[in-house]
Amino acid sequence: MKQDSISELITTSGDSFISFLLWCTGGTGKAVLLSSLNIAARTNLTKIEDDTREADIVQTKLLEYIFRIQKDTKYGIQHKFAQIGINEFLSVCPLTTYDDYKDLIKEVVDGGKYSQLVSEPITLFQETSGTTGKVKLIPRTNQFSLRALQAFQAVEYVAQSHFDNLNTTCQKGLALVNTTPNKFTPAGIPRGTGTSGGLSDALKKFKLANDLVSIKYSSPPPVFLIPDSESAYYCHLLFGLLDRQVTNISANFAANVLEAVQTLERHWRQLTEDILVGRLHESLDLDVATRQKLQTYLQPNPGRAKELQTYFETGFEGILPQIWPRLAYVQCITTGSMQIYSDALRFYTGHVPLYSGGYAASEAWIGVNLYPERQPQAYVVTPNTAFFEFVPEKLIDQDQPPTVKLTALTVGESYEVVVTTLAGLYRYRLGDVVKCVGFHNKSPMIEFLYRRQGLLNLLGEKVSEDVVLAVLSNTFSDHLLIDYTCRYEYSENPWRYVIYLETKDSEGLFYQKEEIQHQMDVVLCRLSDRYRDLRATNRIGQLRLKLVCRGSFSDLKAKLLLRGYSDSQFKMPRLITDSTTINFLEARLLP
Ligand code: AMP
């Protein structure tokens, strides 16, 4: 099967012929399809490798291609894409943010005339998680999806070849992904989160997508369409537990894996009971049709139920490789705001490695992790998924700072990422700050540092999320931390930070709170020179620690998800400013 065939089949057409072949050839057909997928994935990886060798040329060609295809859009006409060259583009077109597009996007959302924005139809308006700021609707097109899918396949290939020796005969993944039903814009264009929208669409439209899911994953396809995240995790776990041969676990974020494992910890008795008798517990929030479909996959399995019960009764430390002896890796994003959850996750994964394979946003795919063993995990920028520029960190406060091209980054320096995409964003500031830690051929390798939105910045001190997490990790042992967020306290003089923290033993820590918050302040002074200076002159007061009771952050998450965002894409805001969220946490303080 040729390089793009599998990807194109999924993104553009169904293929009942392949489904028929699979049905006829059974196990052999599956092995052949898995091998074909691996070949397609390897070709995609080779393509990325080749691109990194000529990153400068690939970037130039990509930008020229964008000029060509978008020349008749509103932005293309306004900025003369038909005549423009790269240097002119960089000097004449300003850096942008979402606000520069929101009116035009609204017009397309309401009226449907996509050609004002992009040259090909918009397949999805992706909702960014929005929990960290205002909801943004980012257009997605087929060309965009295809390149992202190719990068995604390359990541899977790296994982399988590195951790599982490319075992094609019996790969089985437990994919912790759930989707929310697609909504539609007034003009009838689907809208939803990136992961959610793409997957639910493929499963509903294409028989092949269902076949692929059945072959690759332990959960039957209907599980991926369960909107209620708790029930979805439960069903993924149920089918995963039934399959002793699971070789990998995957999810978008470490937070998703952690949540699933905690669901297991809470519900293991009920899960083993369901496995024993071959049923789906009545308490699950499933519609009748889904329940009936899933029930057909189940039958009593007393042997597995007994085996699992023995593991669970012994405790949950290092439980995953016990349940699944062939488990070779867990693939999920562990960097940035996911670090706190990956630290907690290691308690359950034991010796099984965590692989943070990709760095991607709704706006563009940015990088793939080609060095799975490297710590901290880092990403090689993929030169063909967007045209990249970088704003040096010291200039990120400027409105129109000069930028550096992809191949010209300096190792050791940090930058904000700027993308020009195939789907209508030009010189768009992503708000992510990364550090260049080396090069892979001509493409930089970057570590994710922080999101600008979450910077604590009362008086220019700019304390980033990674620094706050370092303060917490310095003060508490990693497995104690559950979650945190911060806000500013303006009602006191001097102003200060308030950190809301949930730990596994907040009650125990409560009586040492004064001491602990002093210690945290000392560590923060050590990690941030500017904060130390402001503290030394008493222009910022000592940070205040507020311990919240168990379950507060999962309740907060549930509340934020009510806005309609996908659980798979959720990121806890690290700086809260709205009074509703603040009051919500204030009401959960330990007495
Ligand atoms: P969304 O647009 O909702 O898909 O979220 C995309 C954002 O998630 C990015 O801009 C990053 O801030 C964050 N993100 C994505 N991948 C990673 C990663 N590998 N490490 C850290 N943060 C990431």
XYZ file of C-alpha atoms and ligand atoms in Angstrom:
614
model
C 0.000 0.000 0.000
C 1.429 3.386 -0.993
C 2.516 6.015 1.465
C -0.567 8.213 1.634
C -3.122 5.550 0.861
C -4.143 4.613 4.384
C -4.280 8.182 5.564
C -6.231 9.314 2.539
C -8.623 6.419 2.857
C -9.479 7.538 6.339
C -9.604 11.253 5.682
C -11.291 11.229 2.312
C -13.078 7.960 1.566
C -14.267 4.699 3.042
C -13.023 1.428 1.605
C -15.402 -1.447 1.926
C -13.156 -3.578 -0.290
C -10.480 -3.622 2.418
C -13.159 -4.383 5.000
C -14.361 -7.267 2.853
C -10.819 -8.594 2.489
C -10.352 -8.425 6.234
C -13.556 -10.267 6.830
C -12.498 -13.033 4.390
C -8.903 -13.387 5.483
C -9.320 -13.076 9.260
C -6.059 -13.119 11.252
C -3.788 -13.064 8.212
C -5.657 -10.107 6.750
C -5.267 -8.231 10.034
C -1.532 -8.886 10.152
C -1.213 -7.705 6.545
C -3.160 -4.541 7.273
C -1.117 -3.841 10.400
C 2.076 -4.328 8.391
C 0.737 -1.986 5.691
C -0.024 0.585 8.363
C 3.507 0.215 9.683
C 4.949 0.653 6.201
C 2.833 3.778 5.667
C 3.922 5.067 9.089
C 7.590 4.342 8.363
C 7.314 6.173 5.039
C 5.887 9.149 6.869
C 8.757 9.062 9.330
C 11.283 8.823 6.498
C 9.594 11.802 4.858
C 9.937 13.826 8.064
C 13.604 12.763 8.307
C 14.161 13.907 4.715
C 12.376 17.187 5.412
C 14.644 17.908 8.373
C 17.699 17.488 6.127
C 16.416 20.264 3.884
C 14.374 22.161 6.439
C 15.146 25.571 4.930
C 14.133 24.510 1.408
C 11.025 22.673 2.650
C 9.944 25.765 4.589
C 10.399 28.056 1.600
C 8.475 25.703 -0.690
C 5.691 25.332 1.837
C 5.260 29.082 2.208
C 5.268 29.575 -1.560
C 2.654 26.832 -1.804
C 0.524 28.625 0.793
C 0.796 31.867 -1.232
C -0.334 29.971 -4.348
C -3.323 28.181 -2.851
C -4.543 31.076 -0.716
C -4.032 33.922 -3.190
C -7.783 34.405 -3.750
C -8.773 34.491 -0.096
C -9.468 37.800 1.630
C -6.070 37.811 3.336
C -4.322 36.608 0.151
C -5.802 39.400 -1.953
C -5.150 42.028 0.708
C -1.504 41.000 1.044
C -0.940 40.338 -2.660
C -0.079 36.646 -2.341
C -0.029 36.402 -6.145
C 3.096 38.576 -6.299
C 4.657 38.317 -2.881
C 7.964 36.621 -1.891
C 9.095 35.382 1.519
C 11.040 38.494 2.507
C 8.151 40.747 1.604
C 5.760 38.499 3.524
C 7.942 38.749 6.607
C 8.381 42.490 6.369
C 4.889 43.545 5.276
C 2.488 41.096 6.970
C 2.172 41.724 10.707
C 2.343 39.086 13.405
C -1.205 38.114 14.335
C -3.301 36.713 17.152
C -6.764 35.191 17.154
C -8.343 38.632 17.462
C -7.131 39.445 13.947
C -9.247 36.613 12.515
C -12.253 36.490 14.768
C -14.540 38.746 12.683
C -13.810 36.910 9.444
C -14.120 33.545 11.179
C -17.475 34.621 12.565
C -18.624 35.555 9.057
C -17.660 32.100 7.774
C -19.137 30.377 10.818
C -22.464 32.119 10.194
C -22.481 32.352 6.408
C -20.401 29.339 5.365
C -18.450 31.086 2.601
C -15.164 29.387 3.436
C -13.302 30.736 0.380
C -12.926 34.098 2.126
C -10.666 32.339 4.600
C -9.153 29.306 2.835
C -9.086 27.863 -0.650
C -10.515 24.435 0.185
C -13.595 23.539 2.232
C -13.351 23.755 6.000
C -13.943 20.254 7.330
C -14.102 21.292 10.978
C -13.992 24.393 13.114
C -11.768 23.161 15.895
C -12.598 24.492 19.306
C -9.459 25.072 21.277
C -9.707 23.968 24.855
C -10.786 27.468 25.729
C -10.467 26.661 29.405
C -7.407 28.853 29.505
C -8.921 31.764 27.691
C -11.694 32.680 25.302
C -13.100 29.998 22.977
C -11.360 30.054 19.641
C -12.594 28.424 16.452
C -9.700 27.321 14.290
C -10.423 26.217 10.710
C -9.267 22.773 9.630
C -9.045 21.519 6.049
C -8.222 18.149 4.476
C -4.662 19.157 3.602
C -4.112 20.247 7.172
C -5.526 16.980 8.561
C -3.513 14.830 6.196
C -0.193 16.337 7.277
C -1.137 16.082 10.938
C -2.178 12.469 10.442
C 1.126 11.685 8.773
C 3.028 13.208 11.689
C 0.823 11.249 14.084
C 1.561 7.989 12.249
C 5.279 8.782 12.334
C 5.053 9.188 16.120
C 3.328 5.818 16.415
C 6.070 4.255 14.318
C 8.794 5.722 16.546
C 7.017 4.346 19.611
C 6.448 0.888 18.213
C 9.900 0.481 16.739
C 11.613 1.863 19.808
C 9.668 0.198 22.593
C 7.935 -2.775 21.031
C 10.327 -3.946 18.365
C 7.672 -3.356 15.680
C 5.725 -6.386 16.674
C 3.055 -6.326 13.969
C 1.365 -9.615 14.635
C -0.077 -8.793 18.010
C -0.023 -5.043 18.646
C -2.963 -4.049 20.775
C -3.493 -0.567 22.096
C -5.692 0.698 24.870
C -6.575 4.122 23.451
C -8.089 6.377 26.086
C -9.911 8.703 23.762
C -13.486 9.796 23.871
C -15.453 12.128 21.681
C -18.276 14.556 22.132
C -20.940 14.683 19.417
C -20.127 17.187 16.703
C -22.023 20.408 16.757
C -22.578 22.497 13.650
C -22.139 26.162 12.886
C -25.241 28.035 11.669
C -23.881 27.471 8.151
C -23.656 23.714 8.770
C -19.887 23.310 9.150
C -18.976 20.786 11.885
C -17.447 22.253 15.024
C -15.798 20.391 17.857
C -12.403 19.683 19.355
C -9.642 18.472 17.043
C -9.379 14.918 18.340
C -13.039 14.542 19.015
C -14.338 15.935 15.718
C -11.960 14.022 13.465
C -12.370 10.651 15.118
C -16.138 10.641 15.577
C -16.567 11.738 11.974
C -14.296 8.980 10.647
C -16.007 6.307 12.765
C -19.458 7.410 11.671
C -18.609 7.678 7.977
C -16.046 5.011 7.160
C -16.267 1.281 7.636
C -12.493 1.112 7.255
C -11.974 3.425 10.222
C -14.062 1.022 12.333
C -12.055 -1.950 11.086
C -8.783 -0.223 11.860
C -9.953 0.656 15.346
C -11.045 -2.938 15.952
C -7.688 -4.273 14.822
C -5.484 -1.791 16.597
C -7.315 -1.201 19.852
C -8.813 -3.243 22.646
C -12.029 -1.165 22.736
C -14.724 -1.791 20.126
C -15.466 1.325 17.985
C -18.713 2.347 19.800
C -16.672 2.983 22.977
C -14.897 5.871 21.234
C -18.257 7.565 20.648
C -19.444 7.564 24.279
C -19.809 11.238 25.205
C -19.818 10.855 28.994
C -16.122 10.765 29.851
C -16.417 8.715 33.062
C -18.470 6.014 31.304
C -16.097 6.124 28.321
C -13.062 5.539 30.576
C -14.917 2.754 32.329
C -15.728 0.973 29.052
C -12.195 1.462 27.678
C -10.922 -0.074 30.911
C -13.391 -2.932 30.826
C -12.410 -4.008 27.311
C -8.746 -3.297 28.004
C -8.792 -5.430 31.145
C -10.375 -8.272 29.222
C -7.407 -8.287 26.860
C -4.281 -9.535 28.623
C -2.255 -8.874 25.456
C -2.441 -5.055 25.474
C 0.956 -3.782 24.307
C 0.519 -0.033 24.631
C -1.689 2.605 26.203
C -2.242 5.917 24.472
C -4.075 9.159 25.159
C -3.637 12.799 24.275
C -2.369 13.856 27.657
C -0.877 12.279 30.778
C -3.909 13.715 32.617
C -6.194 11.417 30.588
C -4.196 8.288 31.454
C -4.031 9.297 35.093
C -7.755 9.846 35.215
C -8.415 6.453 33.653
C -6.108 4.728 36.125
C -7.814 6.540 38.992
C -11.177 5.406 37.610
C -9.767 1.885 37.761
C -8.634 2.428 41.344
C -12.115 3.627 42.323
C -14.152 1.069 40.394
C -12.027 -2.071 40.264
C -14.518 -4.153 42.232
C -17.343 -3.283 39.873
C -15.104 -3.798 36.822
C -14.026 -7.279 37.937
C -17.652 -8.084 38.706
C -18.620 -7.006 35.146
C -15.823 -9.182 33.742
C -16.908 -12.107 35.882
C -20.475 -12.042 34.606
C -19.885 -10.484 31.149
C -22.009 -7.346 31.423
C -21.921 -3.571 31.433
C -22.895 -2.179 34.800
C -26.303 -0.534 34.824
C -24.959 2.656 36.399
C -23.027 3.562 33.230
C -24.332 6.531 31.300
C -24.871 4.791 27.926
C -27.667 5.088 25.428
C -29.630 1.931 24.734
C -28.175 1.299 21.267
C -24.569 1.653 22.462
C -25.221 -0.593 25.449
C -26.749 -3.246 23.218
C -23.890 -3.086 20.704
C -21.247 -3.305 23.411
C -23.005 -6.135 25.184
C -22.501 -8.310 22.081
C -18.737 -8.148 22.654
C -18.991 -9.447 26.210
C -19.194 -12.859 27.805
C -18.388 -14.086 31.313
C -14.669 -14.454 31.997
C -14.229 -15.760 35.562
C -10.564 -16.648 35.022
C -9.524 -13.112 34.079
C -11.755 -11.631 36.806
C -10.025 -13.738 39.454
C -6.546 -12.919 38.149
C -7.308 -9.185 38.138
C -8.819 -9.262 41.592
C -5.599 -10.712 42.964
C -3.559 -7.853 41.449
C -5.935 -5.152 42.660
C -6.041 -6.503 46.183
C -2.271 -6.329 46.368
C -2.246 -2.569 45.691
C -1.888 -0.161 42.801
C 1.799 0.686 42.815
C 3.242 -0.491 39.467
C -0.106 -2.126 38.637
C -0.169 -1.576 34.853
C 2.551 -4.064 33.817
C 1.003 -6.611 36.162
C -2.377 -6.364 34.469
C -0.765 -6.296 31.015
C 2.534 -8.229 31.084
C 3.321 -7.258 27.463
C 2.763 -3.542 28.019
C 5.734 -1.871 26.335
C 4.986 1.851 26.646
C 2.425 4.513 27.521
C 2.142 7.230 24.909
C 0.788 10.607 26.041
C 1.984 14.190 26.320
C 3.963 14.490 29.525
C 5.500 17.925 29.106
C 4.316 21.449 29.956
C 1.201 21.502 32.065
C 1.051 17.685 31.899
C 4.216 17.222 33.940
C 2.405 17.227 37.275
C 0.178 14.353 36.115
C 2.994 12.334 34.555
C 4.852 12.423 37.854
C 1.761 11.016 39.565
C 1.233 8.492 36.766
C 4.638 6.886 37.286
C 3.336 5.450 40.552
C 1.067 3.184 38.480
C 3.230 2.540 35.404
C 6.203 1.071 37.296
C 9.029 0.255 34.893
C 6.932 0.942 31.757
C 8.242 4.076 29.968
C 6.119 7.131 29.213
C 6.611 8.443 25.685
C 5.584 12.015 24.882
C 5.395 11.603 21.114
C 4.067 14.806 19.630
C 3.734 18.522 20.122
C 0.648 19.761 18.336
C -2.050 22.388 18.590
C -5.365 22.974 16.870
C -3.557 25.605 14.842
C -0.735 23.362 13.578
C 1.281 20.232 14.186
C 4.632 21.418 15.526
C 6.983 18.579 16.359
C 7.649 14.875 16.818
C 9.754 13.242 19.488
C 12.458 11.297 17.650
C 14.535 10.589 20.781
C 12.195 8.670 23.098
C 14.879 8.071 25.730
C 15.846 11.715 26.090
C 14.831 13.471 29.306
C 13.248 15.949 29.399
C 11.288 14.850 26.347
C 11.875 17.086 23.318
C 10.400 17.519 19.847
C 11.998 17.931 16.445
C 10.055 20.567 14.530
C 8.340 19.105 11.433
C 9.217 21.510 8.583
C 6.294 20.550 6.359
C 3.373 21.034 8.759
C 3.529 24.854 8.977
C 5.863 27.722 8.184
C 7.579 28.466 11.488
C 9.072 31.604 12.979
C 10.240 32.210 16.518
C 10.144 35.319 18.699
C 13.129 35.487 21.099
C 11.824 35.180 24.660
C 13.147 38.568 25.731
C 11.013 40.233 23.038
C 7.715 38.440 23.578
C 6.094 41.445 25.225
C 6.486 43.516 22.082
C 3.584 43.771 19.702
C 5.581 43.266 16.485
C 8.986 41.893 17.470
C 11.484 40.590 14.912
C 11.410 36.829 14.409
C 13.974 34.108 13.741
C 13.505 31.463 11.033
C 13.288 27.753 11.806
C 16.839 26.855 10.832
C 18.402 29.879 12.556
C 17.534 29.178 16.205
C 20.336 29.291 18.763
C 20.799 26.274 21.012
C 20.083 27.226 24.623
C 17.790 30.142 23.714
C 14.018 30.255 24.270
C 11.362 31.519 21.870
C 7.641 31.945 21.326
C 6.343 29.835 18.407
C 4.745 31.614 15.418
C 3.006 29.663 12.641
C 1.704 30.274 9.147
C -0.614 27.387 8.384
C -2.264 25.664 5.446
C -5.620 26.566 6.933
C -5.683 30.357 6.957
C -3.505 31.633 9.810
C -0.588 33.887 8.973
C 2.328 34.719 11.270
C 0.084 33.621 14.125
C 1.499 33.812 17.654
C 0.781 30.545 19.379
C 1.631 31.769 22.879
C 3.806 28.706 23.590
C 7.380 29.300 24.713
C 9.939 26.627 23.863
C 13.663 26.182 24.261
C 15.975 25.094 21.458
C 18.052 22.237 22.854
C 19.774 21.027 19.686
C 19.244 20.208 16.043
C 18.183 17.115 14.174
C 19.749 17.695 10.780
C 18.690 21.269 10.018
C 15.532 21.260 12.124
C 15.628 22.445 15.714
C 14.804 20.166 18.610
C 12.750 22.001 21.230
C 11.648 21.483 24.801
C 8.261 22.875 25.766
C 8.609 25.485 28.518
C 5.312 27.262 29.181
C 2.239 29.011 27.814
C 2.330 32.776 27.912
C -1.270 32.828 29.117
C -0.260 31.152 32.365
C 2.646 33.475 33.227
C 2.462 34.993 36.691
C 3.348 38.587 36.140
C 2.381 41.083 38.813
C 5.274 43.506 38.369
C 7.260 42.179 35.439
C 8.659 39.133 37.261
C 7.214 36.608 34.726
C 7.125 33.438 36.760
C 6.228 30.628 34.369
C 4.305 27.415 34.934
C 7.394 25.225 34.881
C 8.872 27.333 37.706
C 5.726 27.060 39.848
C 5.745 23.308 39.321
C 9.424 23.180 40.282
C 8.514 25.001 43.519
C 5.809 22.431 44.250
C 8.044 19.479 43.372
C 10.760 20.896 45.614
C 8.345 21.190 48.504
C 6.197 18.062 48.183
C 6.999 14.570 47.013
C 5.684 14.094 43.479
C 3.191 11.391 44.246
C 1.442 13.644 46.810
C 0.566 16.404 44.328
C -2.828 16.248 42.670
C -3.368 19.626 41.029
C -3.000 23.361 41.483
C -3.806 26.747 40.064
C -2.861 30.324 40.931
C -4.385 33.755 41.149
C -3.306 37.230 42.131
C -4.312 38.780 45.448
C -4.826 42.476 44.786
C -6.807 43.310 47.894
C -3.717 43.372 50.107
C -0.718 45.580 50.058
C 1.693 44.454 48.734
C 0.064 42.250 46.090
C 0.912 38.563 46.174
C 0.220 35.191 44.561
C -2.316 32.762 45.926
C -1.726 29.098 45.093
C -4.663 26.714 45.426
C -3.308 23.227 45.938
C -4.838 19.794 46.275
C -2.655 16.998 47.588
C -3.286 13.441 48.682
C -2.710 14.521 52.250
C -3.942 18.098 52.490
C -5.498 17.466 55.917
C -2.141 16.223 57.220
C -0.331 19.235 55.790
C -2.872 21.750 57.001
C -1.230 22.386 60.368
C 2.148 23.036 58.757
C 0.691 25.378 56.159
C 2.449 28.541 57.389
C 5.800 26.830 57.372
C 5.211 25.253 53.977
C 4.162 28.479 52.281
C 7.255 30.193 53.665
C 9.384 27.374 52.307
C 7.691 27.626 48.892
C 8.367 31.351 48.827
C 12.039 30.742 49.592
C 12.283 28.204 46.761
C 10.550 30.593 44.360
C 13.050 33.315 45.289
C 15.818 30.865 44.506
C 14.334 29.980 41.096
C 13.337 33.486 39.951
C 15.784 36.378 40.331
C 13.179 38.977 39.539
C 10.710 37.562 42.074
C 13.496 37.528 44.687
C 14.258 41.201 44.014
C 10.606 42.163 44.312
C 10.277 40.190 47.517
C 13.454 41.691 48.950
C 12.034 45.186 48.482
C 8.614 44.038 49.694
C 6.925 45.059 46.442
C 5.377 41.576 46.286
C 4.156 39.868 49.436
C 4.941 36.300 50.457
C 2.906 33.864 48.392
C -0.131 32.403 50.085
C -0.901 28.699 50.004
C -4.539 27.631 50.119
C -5.178 23.922 50.540
C -8.393 22.661 49.014
C -10.184 19.461 49.891
C -9.951 16.196 47.944
C -11.832 16.165 44.672
C -11.831 19.974 44.272
C -9.883 19.967 41.018
C -11.830 17.152 39.431
C -15.005 19.075 40.351
C -13.494 22.211 38.844
C -12.623 20.300 35.700
C -16.153 18.896 35.455
C -17.498 22.424 35.811
C -15.211 23.746 33.083
C -16.067 20.798 30.812
C -19.722 21.803 31.048
C -18.779 24.520 28.593
C -18.704 21.656 26.096
C -15.019 20.885 25.720
C -13.601 17.454 25.138
C -12.062 15.740 28.107
C -9.234 14.504 25.847
C -8.099 18.065 25.247
C -8.637 19.627 28.639
C -5.863 21.614 30.286
C -6.247 22.946 33.811
C -5.859 26.748 33.786
C -2.801 27.697 35.827
C -3.790 31.312 36.320
C -7.404 32.035 37.160
C -8.874 35.498 37.031
C -12.635 35.050 36.822
C -14.533 35.382 40.070
C -16.725 32.312 39.452
C -13.729 29.982 39.360
C -12.050 31.742 42.275
C -15.220 31.513 44.394
C -15.595 27.875 43.434
C -12.194 27.071 44.926
C -12.626 29.405 47.903
C -15.716 27.395 48.808
C -13.587 24.237 48.927
C -10.805 25.432 51.227
C -9.906 23.157 54.080
C -11.410 24.634 57.209
P -5.316 22.859 21.722
O -5.195 23.978 20.779
O -6.445 22.914 22.657
O -5.189 21.600 20.978
O -4.024 22.909 22.661
C -2.768 23.047 22.097
C -1.809 23.447 23.165
O -1.516 22.337 24.010
C -0.463 23.859 22.620
O -0.462 25.180 22.129
C 0.395 23.684 23.857
O 0.254 24.776 24.736
C -0.201 22.440 24.500
N 0.564 21.263 24.044
C 0.384 20.515 22.957
N 1.322 19.577 22.845
C 2.148 19.741 23.908
C 3.320 19.086 24.370
N 3.851 18.044 23.741
N 3.893 19.552 25.510
C 3.366 20.584 26.194
N 2.263 21.236 25.807
C 1.665 20.824 24.676
